[in-house]
Short mmCIF file of C-alpha atoms in Angstrom, two decimals:
data_model
loop_
_atom_site.label_atom_id
_atom_site.label_comp_id
_atom_site.label_asym_id
_atom_site.label_seq_id
_atom_site.Cartn_x
_atom_site.Cartn_y
_atom_site.Cartn_z
CA MET Y 1 -7.85 -14.07 -42.19
CA ASN Y 2 -5.31 -11.41 -41.12
CA THR Y 3 -4.11 -9.18 -43.85
CA LEU Y 4 -0.77 -7.33 -43.91
CA GLU Y 5 -2.45 -4.03 -43.10
CA HIS Y 6 -4.45 -5.63 -40.26
CA LEU Y 7 -1.32 -7.15 -38.73
CA ARG Y 8 0.63 -3.89 -39.19
CA ALA Y 9 -2.10 -2.07 -37.20
CA LYS Y 10 -1.87 -4.65 -34.42
CA ILE Y 11 1.91 -4.40 -34.32
CA GLU Y 12 1.69 -0.61 -34.00
CA THR Y 13 -0.88 -0.94 -31.18
CA ALA Y 14 1.28 -3.45 -29.32
CA THR Y 15 4.34 -1.21 -29.74
CA ASP Y 16 2.39 1.77 -28.33
CA MET Y 17 1.29 -0.35 -25.34
CA GLN Y 18 4.88 -1.44 -24.79
CA SER Y 19 5.96 2.20 -24.67
CA VAL Y 20 3.20 3.03 -22.17
CA VAL Y 21 4.26 0.11 -19.92
CA LYS Y 22 7.86 1.23 -19.97
CA THR Y 23 6.86 4.80 -19.05
CA MET Y 24 4.72 3.50 -16.17
CA LYS Y 25 7.59 1.37 -14.90
CA THR Y 26 9.91 4.40 -14.94
CA LEU Y 27 7.40 6.56 -13.10
CA ALA Y 28 6.84 3.83 -10.50
CA ALA Y 29 10.58 3.45 -9.91
CA VAL Y 30 10.94 7.18 -9.40
CA SER Y 31 8.01 7.22 -6.99
CA ILE Y 32 9.41 4.34 -5.01
CA ARG Y 33 12.60 6.25 -4.30
CA GLN Y 34 10.68 9.36 -3.27
CA TYR Y 35 8.50 7.49 -0.78
CA GLU Y 36 11.46 5.58 0.57
CA ARG Y 37 13.28 8.84 1.23
CA ALA Y 38 10.18 10.19 2.97
CA ALA Y 39 10.02 7.16 5.26
CA ASP Y 40 13.74 7.33 5.96
CA ALA Y 41 13.52 10.99 6.84
CA LEU Y 42 11.14 10.12 9.67
CA ALA Y 43 13.68 7.90 11.36
CA GLN Y 44 15.52 10.79 13.04
CA TYR Y 45 12.24 12.49 14.03
CA ASN Y 46 11.01 9.21 15.51
CA GLN Y 47 14.13 9.09 17.66
CA THR Y 48 13.22 12.59 18.88
CA VAL Y 49 9.71 11.42 19.77
CA GLU Y 50 11.11 8.44 21.66
CA MET Y 51 13.45 10.74 23.55
CA GLY Y 52 10.40 12.78 24.53
CA PHE Y 53 8.84 9.64 25.96
CA GLN Y 54 12.03 9.00 27.89
CA ILE Y 55 11.93 12.36 29.59
CA VAL Y 56 8.19 12.53 30.37
CA LEU Y 57 8.13 8.92 31.68
CA ARG Y 58 11.35 9.07 33.60
CA ASP Y 59 9.84 9.38 37.06
CA THR Y 60 6.54 7.58 36.49
CA GLY Y 61 7.44 3.92 35.82
CA HIS Y 62 5.10 3.62 32.87
CA GLY Y 63 2.65 5.80 31.03
CA ASP Y 64 -0.43 3.73 31.70
CA LEU Y 65 -0.66 5.54 35.04
CA LEU Y 66 -1.32 8.71 33.09
CA PHE Y 67 -4.08 7.04 31.02
CA ALA Y 68 -5.87 5.22 33.80
CA ALA Y 69 -9.20 6.29 32.37
CA ASP Y 70 -8.63 4.01 29.41
CA ALA Y 71 -8.56 1.02 31.67
CA HIS Y 72 -12.24 1.49 32.36
CA ARG Y 73 -13.21 1.69 28.72
CA ALA Y 74 -14.65 -1.17 26.73
CA THR Y 75 -12.04 -2.26 24.22
CA ARG Y 76 -13.52 -0.99 20.97
CA THR Y 77 -11.45 -1.23 17.81
CA GLY Y 78 -10.77 1.20 15.05
CA ALA Y 79 -8.91 0.12 11.91
CA ILE Y 80 -7.20 2.21 9.26
CA VAL Y 81 -6.54 0.28 6.04
CA PHE Y 82 -4.19 1.51 3.32
CA GLY Y 83 -4.93 0.38 -0.21
CA THR Y 84 -4.83 1.97 -3.65
CA ASP Y 85 -6.86 4.25 -5.86
CA GLN Y 86 -5.43 2.77 -9.04
CA GLY Y 87 -5.17 -0.73 -10.46
CA MET Y 88 -2.31 -2.60 -12.15
CA CYS Y 89 -0.70 -3.58 -8.87
CA GLY Y 90 -1.47 -7.29 -8.71
CA GLN Y 91 -3.19 -8.64 -5.54
CA PHE Y 92 -2.21 -5.61 -3.46
CA ASN Y 93 -5.72 -4.72 -2.21
CA GLU Y 94 -6.92 -8.29 -1.98
CA ARG Y 95 -4.05 -9.33 0.26
CA ILE Y 96 -4.55 -6.49 2.69
CA ALA Y 97 -8.29 -7.04 2.86
CA THR Y 98 -7.66 -10.73 3.66
CA THR Y 99 -5.30 -9.67 6.43
CA VAL Y 100 -7.96 -7.36 7.86
CA LEU Y 101 -10.54 -10.14 7.76
CA ALA Y 102 -8.24 -12.56 9.58
CA ALA Y 103 -7.54 -9.95 12.30
CA HIS Y 104 -11.23 -9.25 12.64
CA GLU Y 105 -12.05 -12.96 13.03
CA ARG Y 106 -9.40 -13.24 15.76
CA SER Y 107 -10.83 -10.17 17.46
CA VAL Y 108 -14.38 -11.66 17.36
CA ALA Y 109 -13.06 -14.90 18.93
CA ASP Y 110 -11.33 -12.93 21.65
CA GLU Y 111 -14.45 -10.84 22.16
CA ASN Y 112 -16.58 -13.95 22.66
CA ARG Y 113 -14.17 -15.27 25.25
CA SER Y 114 -14.12 -11.91 27.00
CA ARG Y 115 -17.89 -11.73 27.00
CA SER Y 116 -18.18 -15.16 28.55
CA HIS Y 117 -15.89 -14.11 31.38
CA SER Y 118 -16.68 -10.45 31.98
CA GLY Y 119 -19.94 -9.83 30.14
CA GLN Y 120 -18.36 -7.06 28.13
CA GLY Y 121 -17.69 -7.04 24.40
CA SER Y 122 -15.74 -4.78 22.10
CA GLY Y 123 -18.56 -3.98 19.62
CA ALA Y 124 -18.30 -3.59 15.89
CA TRP Y 125 -15.09 -2.35 14.31
CA LYS Y 126 -14.87 1.17 13.00
CA VAL Y 127 -13.06 1.09 9.66
CA LEU Y 128 -11.49 3.90 7.64
CA ALA Y 129 -10.11 3.08 4.17
CA VAL Y 130 -7.39 4.94 2.35
CA GLY Y 131 -7.88 4.05 -1.33
CA THR Y 132 -11.07 3.47 -3.30
CA ARG Y 133 -9.90 0.08 -4.57
CA VAL Y 134 -9.53 -1.45 -1.13
CA GLU Y 135 -12.93 -0.04 -0.16
CA GLY Y 136 -14.71 -2.50 -2.47
CA HIS Y 137 -12.78 -5.49 -1.05
CA LEU Y 138 -13.61 -4.46 2.51
CA LYS Y 139 -17.30 -4.25 1.64
CA GLU Y 140 -17.12 -7.76 0.17
CA ILE Y 141 -15.80 -9.15 3.50
CA GLY Y 142 -18.50 -7.36 5.52
CA LEU Y 143 -16.27 -4.57 6.88
CA ALA Y 144 -17.58 -1.56 4.96
CA PRO Y 145 -15.58 1.60 5.77
CA GLU Y 146 -17.49 4.42 7.35
CA ARG Y 147 -15.25 6.80 5.37
CA THR Y 148 -12.80 6.45 2.46
CA LEU Y 149 -9.99 8.84 1.75
CA SER Y 150 -7.93 9.20 -1.45
CA ILE Y 151 -4.38 8.04 -1.73
CA PRO Y 152 -1.76 10.82 -1.81
CA ALA Y 153 -0.52 11.49 -5.34
CA SER Y 154 2.87 12.76 -4.07
CA VAL Y 155 4.98 13.01 -0.95
CA SER Y 156 3.74 16.51 -0.23
CA GLU Y 157 0.17 15.17 0.08
CA ILE Y 158 0.98 12.59 2.80
CA THR Y 159 1.04 15.15 5.66
CA PRO Y 160 -2.52 16.54 4.97
CA LEU Y 161 -3.78 12.87 4.75
CA VAL Y 162 -2.19 12.01 8.07
CA GLN Y 163 -3.72 15.12 9.69
CA ASP Y 164 -7.14 13.95 8.43
CA LEU Y 165 -6.48 10.52 9.89
CA LEU Y 166 -5.54 11.98 13.30
CA LEU Y 167 -8.73 13.98 13.35
CA ALA Y 168 -10.67 10.81 12.56
CA VAL Y 169 -8.87 8.91 15.35
CA GLN Y 170 -9.63 11.75 17.81
CA HIS Y 171 -13.28 11.66 16.77
CA TRP Y 172 -13.37 7.89 17.25
CA ARG Y 173 -11.91 8.17 20.74
CA GLU Y 174 -14.25 10.98 21.78
CA GLN Y 175 -17.45 9.83 20.18
CA SER Y 176 -17.16 6.03 19.82
CA GLU Y 177 -14.86 5.29 22.76
CA ILE Y 178 -12.29 3.66 20.54
CA SER Y 179 -9.34 2.59 22.65
CA ARG Y 180 -7.71 0.13 20.27
CA LEU Y 181 -6.25 1.39 16.98
CA LEU Y 182 -4.96 -0.93 14.30
CA VAL Y 183 -3.29 0.00 11.02
CA PHE Y 184 -3.08 -2.32 8.05
CA TYR Y 185 -0.80 -1.72 5.09
CA ASN Y 186 1.48 -3.46 2.65
CA ARG Y 187 5.19 -2.98 2.87
CA ARG Y 188 8.06 -4.03 0.72
CA SER Y 189 10.11 -7.07 1.75
CA VAL Y 190 13.10 -8.95 0.46
CA GLY Y 191 11.92 -11.17 -2.36
CA ALA Y 192 8.44 -9.71 -2.46
CA ALA Y 193 6.98 -6.47 -3.83
CA SER Y 194 4.52 -6.28 -0.97
CA LEU Y 195 3.65 -8.14 2.24
CA PRO Y 196 0.70 -7.34 4.48
CA ASN Y 197 1.56 -5.73 7.81
CA GLN Y 198 -0.42 -4.92 10.95
CA LEU Y 199 0.45 -2.35 13.57
CA VAL Y 200 -1.14 -1.83 16.96
CA LEU Y 201 -0.86 1.86 17.59
CA LEU Y 202 -3.19 2.09 20.53
CA PRO Y 203 -3.10 1.22 23.32
CA ILE Y 204 0.61 1.85 23.50
CA GLY Y 205 0.89 -0.57 26.35
CA ALA Y 206 2.90 -0.79 29.56
CA GLU Y 207 5.75 -2.75 27.93
CA ARG Y 208 6.54 -0.02 25.39
CA TYR Y 209 6.15 2.68 27.99
CA ARG Y 210 8.51 0.76 30.27
CA ARG Y 211 11.07 0.28 27.51
CA TRP Y 212 11.05 4.03 26.74
CA SER Y 213 11.31 4.98 30.39
CA GLN Y 214 14.17 2.65 31.03
CA GLN Y 215 16.30 3.64 28.00
CA ARG Y 216 19.58 5.21 28.84
CA TRP Y 217 19.88 8.88 28.09
CA GLN Y 218 22.64 9.57 25.53
CA SER Y 219 24.07 12.77 27.05
CA SER Y 220 25.14 14.03 30.43
CA SER Y 221 22.43 16.76 30.61
CA LEU Y 222 18.81 15.85 31.08
CA PRO Y 223 16.04 18.07 29.62
CA THR Y 224 13.15 19.11 31.89
CA PHE Y 225 9.64 20.40 31.37
CA THR Y 226 7.27 22.69 33.24
CA ILE Y 227 3.82 21.88 31.78
CA ASP Y 228 1.52 19.19 33.12
CA ARG Y 229 2.97 15.75 32.54
CA ARG Y 230 -0.29 14.23 31.29
CA ARG Y 231 -0.75 17.07 28.81
CA LEU Y 232 2.79 16.74 27.58
CA LEU Y 233 2.48 12.96 27.22
CA SER Y 234 -0.70 13.42 25.20
CA CYS Y 235 1.13 15.76 22.80
CA ILE Y 236 3.99 13.24 22.42
CA VAL Y 237 1.54 10.40 21.80
CA ARG Y 238 -0.05 12.50 19.10
CA GLN Y 239 3.39 12.95 17.43
CA TYR Y 240 3.97 9.22 17.86
CA LEU Y 241 0.74 8.55 16.01
CA PHE Y 242 1.68 11.07 13.31
CA VAL Y 243 5.02 9.39 12.72
CA SER Y 244 3.55 5.92 12.68
CA LEU Y 245 0.71 6.83 10.24
CA TYR Y 246 3.07 8.80 8.00
CA ARG Y 247 5.52 5.92 7.77
CA SER Y 248 2.72 3.41 7.17
CA CYS Y 249 1.42 5.56 4.32
CA ALA Y 250 4.84 6.09 2.78
CA GLU Y 251 5.73 2.37 3.00
CA SER Y 252 2.33 1.45 1.52
CA LEU Y 253 2.86 3.82 -1.40
CA SER Y 254 6.37 2.45 -1.94
CA SER Y 255 4.99 -1.08 -1.88
CA GLU Y 256 2.20 -0.16 -4.23
CA ASN Y 257 4.61 1.17 -6.81
CA ALA Y 258 6.83 -1.92 -6.39
CA SER Y 259 3.78 -4.11 -7.02
CA ARG Y 260 2.96 -1.99 -10.06
CA ILE Y 261 6.46 -2.51 -11.42
CA ALA Y 262 6.08 -6.28 -10.95
CA ALA Y 263 2.69 -6.17 -12.75
CA MET Y 264 4.21 -4.03 -15.52
CA GLN Y 265 7.02 -6.54 -15.97
CA VAL Y 266 4.48 -9.31 -16.44
CA ALA Y 267 2.54 -7.14 -18.92
CA GLU Y 268 5.72 -6.19 -20.70
CA ARG Y 269 6.62 -9.87 -21.21
CA SER Y 270 3.10 -10.63 -22.46
CA ILE Y 271 3.17 -7.70 -24.88
CA GLN Y 272 6.62 -8.75 -26.12
CA ASP Y 273 5.42 -12.26 -26.67
CA ARG Y 274 2.39 -10.98 -28.54
CA LEU Y 275 4.58 -8.65 -30.54
CA ASP Y 276 6.85 -11.50 -31.49
CA ASP Y 277 3.89 -13.59 -32.65
CA LEU Y 278 2.48 -10.67 -34.66
CA THR Y 279 5.83 -9.98 -36.24
CA ARG Y 280 6.31 -13.64 -37.20
CA ALA Y 281 2.81 -13.77 -38.66
CA PHE Y 282 3.40 -10.50 -40.53
CA ASN Y 283 6.70 -11.73 -41.93
CA GLN Y 284 5.21 -15.05 -42.90
CA ILE Y 285 2.26 -13.48 -44.76
CA ARG Y 286 4.53 -10.99 -46.40
CA GLN Y 287 6.94 -13.70 -47.44
CA THR Y 288 4.01 -15.78 -48.78
CA ALA Y 289 2.80 -12.82 -50.76
CA ILE Y 290 6.30 -12.17 -52.16
CA THR Y 291 6.65 -15.83 -53.08
CA GLU Y 292 3.30 -15.85 -54.80
CA GLU Y 293 4.22 -12.77 -56.73
CA LEU Y 294 7.57 -14.34 -57.78
CA LEU Y 295 5.76 -17.52 -58.84
CA ASP Y 296 3.37 -15.47 -60.88
CA VAL Y 297 6.32 -13.72 -62.53
CA VAL Y 298 8.02 -17.00 -63.23
CA SER Y 299 4.82 -18.60 -64.52
CA GLY Y 300 4.21 -15.62 -66.78
CA PHE Y 301 7.74 -15.71 -68.05
CA GLU Y 302 7.55 -19.45 -68.69
CA ALA Y 303 4.26 -18.97 -70.46
CA LEU Y 304 5.74 -16.30 -72.73
CA SER Y 305 8.89 -18.23 -73.29
CA GLY Y 306 6.90 -21.38 -74.17
CA GLY Y 307 4.78 -19.39 -76.65
CA GLU Y 308 7.85 -18.12 -78.49
CA ASN Y 309 9.42 -21.58 -78.72
CA PHE Y 310 6.18 -22.88 -80.15
#
């Protein structure tokens, strides 16, 4: 049976947990804003990158002419999956792993059809995980990452991570003939803390090249360039990959913290309910003890009074 001291200790523990949860919610809210600003800051730079595509593709029709070698490659796939290093974020990692599995199953089905027609397949996926928590879920679905990187702890750590990812992509393309690059991450959405999202970064594709080349230039003067067109386009593609990976990482981190706030809100309600139950039990036991003491006093008084009357 719970004693007053035992209940008082439980109430103090629940109060401490409530304070920790509130602090975590505050930190997550601050982090969300920082990562949102980081993603928004890339918007203008992304416009600059697209303007670079406009100029370098202006006289070519579409960029696939400059990457004709890729057309002779087998379509091998590399996947970068953003998850978390920490818990308390609901089904964040489970959802993104499920999305990766669904995409892989579609890819296998397409590969089987391609093999039946051309005799060529895409081979096994190369997977790189960002976040130790999602690594375990990827292993469970049979897509164990060949490498796992840690999640950035702040905005300033996103750039070094993206640089590592770009080096990994370059290694994939050179050593494993990866020509298709997918990125999986959670992003915030209206009415949901996180929704799985998939990006196809490579190949860029003729349609996107055509759209960039046909965009109207916003000023009366056109920039020019003197270096080799293919070399310049490769540099711009690298910047395009940098922007895309940076934004994916920032949006994933923002979504992670939003999911953590949602989880903290559930925990906060549970703690408050538990605290209310403990407080009621404490008050009830204390009231019972006070009542028993008063009854003892009354009984003693009545006993003494009865003795005097006798």
